[in-house]
Short mmCIF file of C-alpha atoms and ligand atoms in Angstrom, two decimals:
data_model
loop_
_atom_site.label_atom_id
_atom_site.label_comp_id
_atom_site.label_asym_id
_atom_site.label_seq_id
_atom_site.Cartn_x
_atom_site.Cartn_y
_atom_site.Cartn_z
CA UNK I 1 -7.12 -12.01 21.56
CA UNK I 2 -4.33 -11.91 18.50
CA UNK I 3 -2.95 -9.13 17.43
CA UNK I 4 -2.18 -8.07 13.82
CA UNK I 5 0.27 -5.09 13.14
CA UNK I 6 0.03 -2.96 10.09
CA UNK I 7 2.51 -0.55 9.15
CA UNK I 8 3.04 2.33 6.12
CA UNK I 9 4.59 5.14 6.27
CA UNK I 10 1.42 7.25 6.50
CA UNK I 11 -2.32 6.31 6.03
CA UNK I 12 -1.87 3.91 2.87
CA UNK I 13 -1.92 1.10 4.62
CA UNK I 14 -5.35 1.52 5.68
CA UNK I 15 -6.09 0.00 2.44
CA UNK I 16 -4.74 -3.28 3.45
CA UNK I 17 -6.08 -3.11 6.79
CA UNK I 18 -9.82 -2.11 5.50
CA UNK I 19 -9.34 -5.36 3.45
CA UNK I 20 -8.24 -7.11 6.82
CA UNK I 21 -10.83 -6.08 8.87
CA UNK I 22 -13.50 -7.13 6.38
CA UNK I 23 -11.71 -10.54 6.24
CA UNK I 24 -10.30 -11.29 9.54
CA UNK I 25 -12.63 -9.25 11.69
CA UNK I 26 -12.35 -10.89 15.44
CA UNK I 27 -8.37 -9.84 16.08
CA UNK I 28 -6.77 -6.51 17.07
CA UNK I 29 -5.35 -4.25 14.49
CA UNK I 30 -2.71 -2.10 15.46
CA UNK I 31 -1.81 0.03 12.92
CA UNK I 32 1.60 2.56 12.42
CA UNK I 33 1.43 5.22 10.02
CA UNK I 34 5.14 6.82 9.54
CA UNK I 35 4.01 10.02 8.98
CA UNK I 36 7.03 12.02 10.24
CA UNK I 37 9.55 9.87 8.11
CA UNK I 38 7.21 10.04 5.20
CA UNK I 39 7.93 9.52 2.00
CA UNK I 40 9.77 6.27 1.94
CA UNK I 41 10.08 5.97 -1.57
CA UNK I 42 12.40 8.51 -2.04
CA UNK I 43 14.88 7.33 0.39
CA UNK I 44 18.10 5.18 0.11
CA UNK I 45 17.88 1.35 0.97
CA UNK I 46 19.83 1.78 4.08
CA UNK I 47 17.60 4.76 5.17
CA UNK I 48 14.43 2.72 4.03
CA UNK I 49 15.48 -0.31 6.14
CA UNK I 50 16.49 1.69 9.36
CA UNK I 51 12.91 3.31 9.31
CA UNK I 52 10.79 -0.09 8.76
CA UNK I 53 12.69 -2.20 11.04
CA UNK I 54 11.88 0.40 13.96
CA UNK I 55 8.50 0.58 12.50
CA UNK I 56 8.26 -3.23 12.62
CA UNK I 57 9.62 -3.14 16.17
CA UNK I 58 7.48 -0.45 17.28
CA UNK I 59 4.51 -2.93 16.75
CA UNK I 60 6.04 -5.93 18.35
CA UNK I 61 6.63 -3.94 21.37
CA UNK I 62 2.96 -3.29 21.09
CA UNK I 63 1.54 -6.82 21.25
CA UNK I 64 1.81 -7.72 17.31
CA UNK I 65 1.65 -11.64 16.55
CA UNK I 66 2.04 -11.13 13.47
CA UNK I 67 3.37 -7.71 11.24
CA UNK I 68 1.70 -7.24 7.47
CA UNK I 69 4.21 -4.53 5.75
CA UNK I 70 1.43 -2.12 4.12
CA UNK I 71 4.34 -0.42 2.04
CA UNK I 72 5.14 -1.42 -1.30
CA UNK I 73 8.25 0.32 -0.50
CA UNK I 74 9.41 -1.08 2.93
CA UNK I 75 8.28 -4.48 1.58
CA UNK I 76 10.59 -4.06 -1.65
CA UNK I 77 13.19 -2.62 0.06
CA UNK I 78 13.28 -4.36 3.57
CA UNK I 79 11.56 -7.43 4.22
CA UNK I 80 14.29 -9.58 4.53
CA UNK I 81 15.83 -7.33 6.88
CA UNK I 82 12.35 -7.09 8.68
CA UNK I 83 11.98 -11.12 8.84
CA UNK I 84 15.39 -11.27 10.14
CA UNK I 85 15.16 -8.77 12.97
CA UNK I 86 11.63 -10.30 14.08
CA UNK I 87 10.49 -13.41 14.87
CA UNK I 88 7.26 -13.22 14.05
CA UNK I 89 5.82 -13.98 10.70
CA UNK I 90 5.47 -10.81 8.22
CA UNK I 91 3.70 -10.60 5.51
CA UNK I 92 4.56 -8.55 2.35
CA UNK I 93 2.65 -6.85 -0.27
CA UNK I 94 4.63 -7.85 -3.13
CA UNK I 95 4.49 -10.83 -3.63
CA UNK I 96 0.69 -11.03 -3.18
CA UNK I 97 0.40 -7.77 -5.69
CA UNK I 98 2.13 -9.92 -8.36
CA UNK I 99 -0.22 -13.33 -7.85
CA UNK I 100 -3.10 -10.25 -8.08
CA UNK I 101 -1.31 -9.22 -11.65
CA UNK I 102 -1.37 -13.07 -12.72
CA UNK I 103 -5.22 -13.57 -12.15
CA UNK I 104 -5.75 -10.25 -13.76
CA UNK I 105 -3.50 -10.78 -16.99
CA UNK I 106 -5.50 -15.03 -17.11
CA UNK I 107 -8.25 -12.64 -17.26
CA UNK I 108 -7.63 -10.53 -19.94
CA UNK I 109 -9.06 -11.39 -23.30
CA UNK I 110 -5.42 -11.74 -25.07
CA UNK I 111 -4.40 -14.15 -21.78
CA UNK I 112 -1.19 -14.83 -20.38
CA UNK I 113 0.89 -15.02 -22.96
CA UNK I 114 0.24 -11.19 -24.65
CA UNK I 115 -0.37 -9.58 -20.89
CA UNK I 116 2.22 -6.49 -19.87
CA UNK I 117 2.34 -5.12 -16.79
CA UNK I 118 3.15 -1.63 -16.07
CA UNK I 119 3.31 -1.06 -12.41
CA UNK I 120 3.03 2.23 -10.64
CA UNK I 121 5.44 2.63 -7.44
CA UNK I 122 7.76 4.97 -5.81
CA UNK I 123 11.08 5.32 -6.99
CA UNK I 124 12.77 3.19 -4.81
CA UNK I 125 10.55 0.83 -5.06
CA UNK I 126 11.03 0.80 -9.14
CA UNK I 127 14.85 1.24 -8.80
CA UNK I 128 14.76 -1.98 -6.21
CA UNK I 129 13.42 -4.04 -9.15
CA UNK I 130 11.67 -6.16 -6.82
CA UNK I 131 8.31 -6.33 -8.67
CA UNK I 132 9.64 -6.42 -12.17
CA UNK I 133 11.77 -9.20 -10.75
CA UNK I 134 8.56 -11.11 -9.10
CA UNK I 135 6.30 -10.54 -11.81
CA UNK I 136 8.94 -12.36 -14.43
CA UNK I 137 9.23 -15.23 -12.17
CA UNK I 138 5.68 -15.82 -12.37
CA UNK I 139 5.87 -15.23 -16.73
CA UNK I 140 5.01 -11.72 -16.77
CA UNK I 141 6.75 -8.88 -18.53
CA UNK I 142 6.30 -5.43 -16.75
CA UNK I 143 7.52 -2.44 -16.93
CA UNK I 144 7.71 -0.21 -13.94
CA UNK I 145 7.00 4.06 -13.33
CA UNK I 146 7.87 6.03 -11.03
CA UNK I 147 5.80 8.17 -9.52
CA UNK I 148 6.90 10.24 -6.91
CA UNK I 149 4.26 12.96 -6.57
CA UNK I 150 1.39 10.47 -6.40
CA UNK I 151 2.03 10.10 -2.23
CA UNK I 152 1.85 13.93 -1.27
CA UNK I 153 -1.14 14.13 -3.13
CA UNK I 154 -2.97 11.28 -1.57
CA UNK I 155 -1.71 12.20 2.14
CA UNK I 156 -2.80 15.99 1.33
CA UNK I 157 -6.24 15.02 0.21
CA UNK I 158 -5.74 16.54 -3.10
CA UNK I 159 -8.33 13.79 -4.40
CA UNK I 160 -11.46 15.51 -4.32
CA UNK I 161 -12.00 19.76 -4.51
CA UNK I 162 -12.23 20.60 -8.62
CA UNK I 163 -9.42 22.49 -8.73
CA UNK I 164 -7.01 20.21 -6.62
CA UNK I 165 -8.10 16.81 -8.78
CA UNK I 166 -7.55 18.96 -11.53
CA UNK I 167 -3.90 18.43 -10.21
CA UNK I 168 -3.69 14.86 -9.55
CA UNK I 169 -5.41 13.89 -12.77
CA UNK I 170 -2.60 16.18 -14.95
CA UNK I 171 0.11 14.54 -13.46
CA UNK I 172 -1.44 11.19 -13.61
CA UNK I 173 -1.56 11.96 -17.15
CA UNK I 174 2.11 12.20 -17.66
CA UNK I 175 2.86 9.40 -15.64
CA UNK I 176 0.39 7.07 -17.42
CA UNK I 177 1.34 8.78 -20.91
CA UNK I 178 5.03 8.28 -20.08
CA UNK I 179 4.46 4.42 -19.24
CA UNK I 180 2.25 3.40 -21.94
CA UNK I 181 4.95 4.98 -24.26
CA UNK I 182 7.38 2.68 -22.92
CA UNK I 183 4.93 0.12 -22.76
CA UNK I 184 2.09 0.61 -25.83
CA UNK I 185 0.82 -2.84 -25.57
CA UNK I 186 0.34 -2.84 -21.61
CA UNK I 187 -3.46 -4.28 -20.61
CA UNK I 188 -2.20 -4.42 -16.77
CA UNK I 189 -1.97 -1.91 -14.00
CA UNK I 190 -0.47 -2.81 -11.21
CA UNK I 191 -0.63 -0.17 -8.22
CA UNK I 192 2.58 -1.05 -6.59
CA UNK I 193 1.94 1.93 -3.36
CA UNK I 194 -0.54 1.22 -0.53
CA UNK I 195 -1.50 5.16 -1.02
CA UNK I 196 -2.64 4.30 -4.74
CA UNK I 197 -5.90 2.41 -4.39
CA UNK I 198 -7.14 6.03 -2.92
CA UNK I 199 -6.72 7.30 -6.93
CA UNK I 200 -8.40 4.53 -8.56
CA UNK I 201 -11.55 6.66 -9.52
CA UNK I 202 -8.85 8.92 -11.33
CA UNK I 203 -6.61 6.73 -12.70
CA UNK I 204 -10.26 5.31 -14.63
CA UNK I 205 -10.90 8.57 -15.79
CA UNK I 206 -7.20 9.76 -16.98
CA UNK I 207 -7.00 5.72 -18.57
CA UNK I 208 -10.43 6.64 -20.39
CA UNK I 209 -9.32 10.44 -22.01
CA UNK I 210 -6.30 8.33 -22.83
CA UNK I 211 -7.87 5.74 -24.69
CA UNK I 212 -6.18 3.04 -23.46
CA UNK I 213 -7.95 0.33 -21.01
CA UNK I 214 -6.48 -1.54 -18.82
CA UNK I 215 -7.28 -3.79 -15.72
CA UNK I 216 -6.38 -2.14 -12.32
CA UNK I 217 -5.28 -4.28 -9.39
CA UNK I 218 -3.45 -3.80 -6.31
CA UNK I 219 -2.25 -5.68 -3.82
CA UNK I 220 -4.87 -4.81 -1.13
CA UNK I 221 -7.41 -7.58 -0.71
CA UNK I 222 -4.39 -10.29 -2.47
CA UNK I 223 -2.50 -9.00 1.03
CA UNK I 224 -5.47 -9.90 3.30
CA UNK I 225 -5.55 -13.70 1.78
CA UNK I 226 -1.89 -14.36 2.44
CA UNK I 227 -2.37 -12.54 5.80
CA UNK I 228 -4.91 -15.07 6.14
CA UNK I 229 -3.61 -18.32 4.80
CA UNK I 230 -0.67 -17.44 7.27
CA UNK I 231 -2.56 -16.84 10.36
CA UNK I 232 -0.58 -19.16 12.78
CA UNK I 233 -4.35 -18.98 14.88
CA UNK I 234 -8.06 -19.68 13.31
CA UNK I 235 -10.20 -17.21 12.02
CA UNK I 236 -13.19 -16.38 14.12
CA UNK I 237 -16.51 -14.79 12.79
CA UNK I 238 -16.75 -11.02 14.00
CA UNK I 239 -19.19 -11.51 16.73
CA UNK I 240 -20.16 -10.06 20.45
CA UNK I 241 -18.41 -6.83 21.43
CA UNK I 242 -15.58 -5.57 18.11
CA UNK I 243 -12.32 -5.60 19.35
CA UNK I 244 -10.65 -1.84 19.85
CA UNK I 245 -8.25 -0.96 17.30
CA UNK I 246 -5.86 1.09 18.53
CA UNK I 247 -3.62 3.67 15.37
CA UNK I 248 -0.23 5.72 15.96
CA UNK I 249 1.26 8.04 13.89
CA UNK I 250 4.65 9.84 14.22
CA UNK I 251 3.41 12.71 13.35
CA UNK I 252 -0.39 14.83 13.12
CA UNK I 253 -2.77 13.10 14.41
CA UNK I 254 -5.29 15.49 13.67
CA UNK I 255 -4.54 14.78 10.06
CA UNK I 256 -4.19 10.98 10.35
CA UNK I 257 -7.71 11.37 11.74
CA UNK I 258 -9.73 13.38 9.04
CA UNK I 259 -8.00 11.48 6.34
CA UNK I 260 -8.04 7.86 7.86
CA UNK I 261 -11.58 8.04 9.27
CA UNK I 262 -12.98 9.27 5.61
CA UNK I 263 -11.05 6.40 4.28
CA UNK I 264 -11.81 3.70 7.06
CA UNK I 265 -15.59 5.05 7.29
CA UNK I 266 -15.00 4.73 11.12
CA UNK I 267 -13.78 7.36 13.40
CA UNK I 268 -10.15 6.95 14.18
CA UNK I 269 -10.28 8.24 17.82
CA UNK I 270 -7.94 6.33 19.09
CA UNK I 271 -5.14 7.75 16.84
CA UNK I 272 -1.90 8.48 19.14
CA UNK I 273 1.36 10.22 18.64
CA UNK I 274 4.56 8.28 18.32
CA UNK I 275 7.94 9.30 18.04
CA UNK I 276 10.42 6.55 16.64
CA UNK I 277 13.23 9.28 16.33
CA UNK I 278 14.97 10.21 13.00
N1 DGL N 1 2.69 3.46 0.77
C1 DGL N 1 4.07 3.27 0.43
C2 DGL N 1 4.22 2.16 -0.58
O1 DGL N 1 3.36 1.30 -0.67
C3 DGL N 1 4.87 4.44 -0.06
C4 DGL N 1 4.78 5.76 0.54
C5 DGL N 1 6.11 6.45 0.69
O2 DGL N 1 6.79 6.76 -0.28
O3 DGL N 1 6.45 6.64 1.85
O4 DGL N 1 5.19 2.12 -1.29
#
């Protein structure tokens, strides 16, 4: 059987990979979450590259056909690096995040032509320019925001107990308050981090005290389809016995587990410890 690699730095990937399983069900996953080297995004390029190439070659070593980069980050930052330290194919999450933002601003009522994007990422992802550059190639305008404190509060958890959303949905209120000032006619949001998906029920509810609705995507399921239409081997219904995923993480496993089986709705008890040095 094929195997599919998925890396992040910590547990946002899983987003990708629950939209993998669901759509390419009869292949082995394994999946690296970064935990120890975590958060990417405020890294340097040269930093940011060093970590996903050993990420990348971590899961090569472990059987991968094929690597999907989870991280918005590692993808913005690295994947040319990546494609030319492996030969196997990799898959991004950019590009498939922006043909995502294009379907979503066709859909809008004001169409193409009057769409904005703002897109959410981590800083070096925003300072990379890499989605701001995609998104005009395809005839979209964006504007990007960082937002550096969204990660910790995603890989702490801090989604859920009153007083800790209380947290996350304050500082998503700056965040969105400080983009849509830049950007007042925005109609797009684009959740350019892996970990992000995991605040969509908040980012509704700030979007809705703020008055201002817009259509959220991410790159998640888009991700899965390229994965797909790239698959150098055919797709095969899920059917007999489900292959056994197999999840490492360079650092807590205990935590990978209570945070990535909530998230995966399936136990993650085959979660082992990695360490991929500094
Ligand atoms: N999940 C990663 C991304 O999509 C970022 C997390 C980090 O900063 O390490 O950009």
């Amino acid at each position: 059987m094929k195997t599919i690699g998925v890396f992040d730095s910590g547990f946002g990937g899983l987003t990708v990979l629950r939209e993998l399983l669901m759509l390419i069900p009869d292949t082995r996953y394994v999946y690296l979450g970064d935990t120890a080297r975590l958060p990417y995004g405020s890294k340097s390029r040269e930093t940011i590259a060093r970590y996903a190439i050993s990420s990348a070659k971590f899961l090569v070593d472990q059987g991968a056909d094929l690597l999907v980069i989870a991280c918005n980050t590692a993808t913005a930052l690295a994947i040319d690096d990546i494609r030319a330290t492996l030969s196997i194919p990799v898959i991004g999450v950019v590009e498939p995040g922006t043909q995502a933002a294009l379907t979503a601003a066709k859909a809008t009522p004001q169409g193409i032509e009057e769409a904005h994007v703002v897109v959410l990422a981590t800083a070096a992802t925003t300072q990379s320019r890499a989605y701001s550059r995609s998104l005009s190639a395809a005839g979209l305008p964006s504007t990007e925001k960082a937002c550096p404190l969204l990660v910790p509060l995603v890989e702490e958890g801090w989604l859920e107990q009153p007083a800790q959303k209380a947290v996350a949905l304050e500082v998503l209120r700056i965040y969105l308050l400080e983009a849509l000032e830049q950007a007042p006619n925005a109609n797009v949001l684009l959740l350019g981090c892996t970990h992000y998906p995991l605040l969509k029920p908040l980012i509704e509810t700030t979007l809705k005290t703020l008055h201002h609705p817009m259509q959220i995507i991410d790159s998640a399921a888009a991700t899965a389809q390229a994965v797909a239409a790239a698959l150098p081997w055919p797709i095969a219904p899920a059917e007999g016995t489900q292959p056994e995923h197999l999840f490492y993480a360079t650092d807590s496993i205990e935590k990978f587990q209570r945070l990535g089986s909530s998230f995966l709705n399936q136990p993650l008890s085959q979660v082992r410890l990695v360490d991929l040095g500094g």
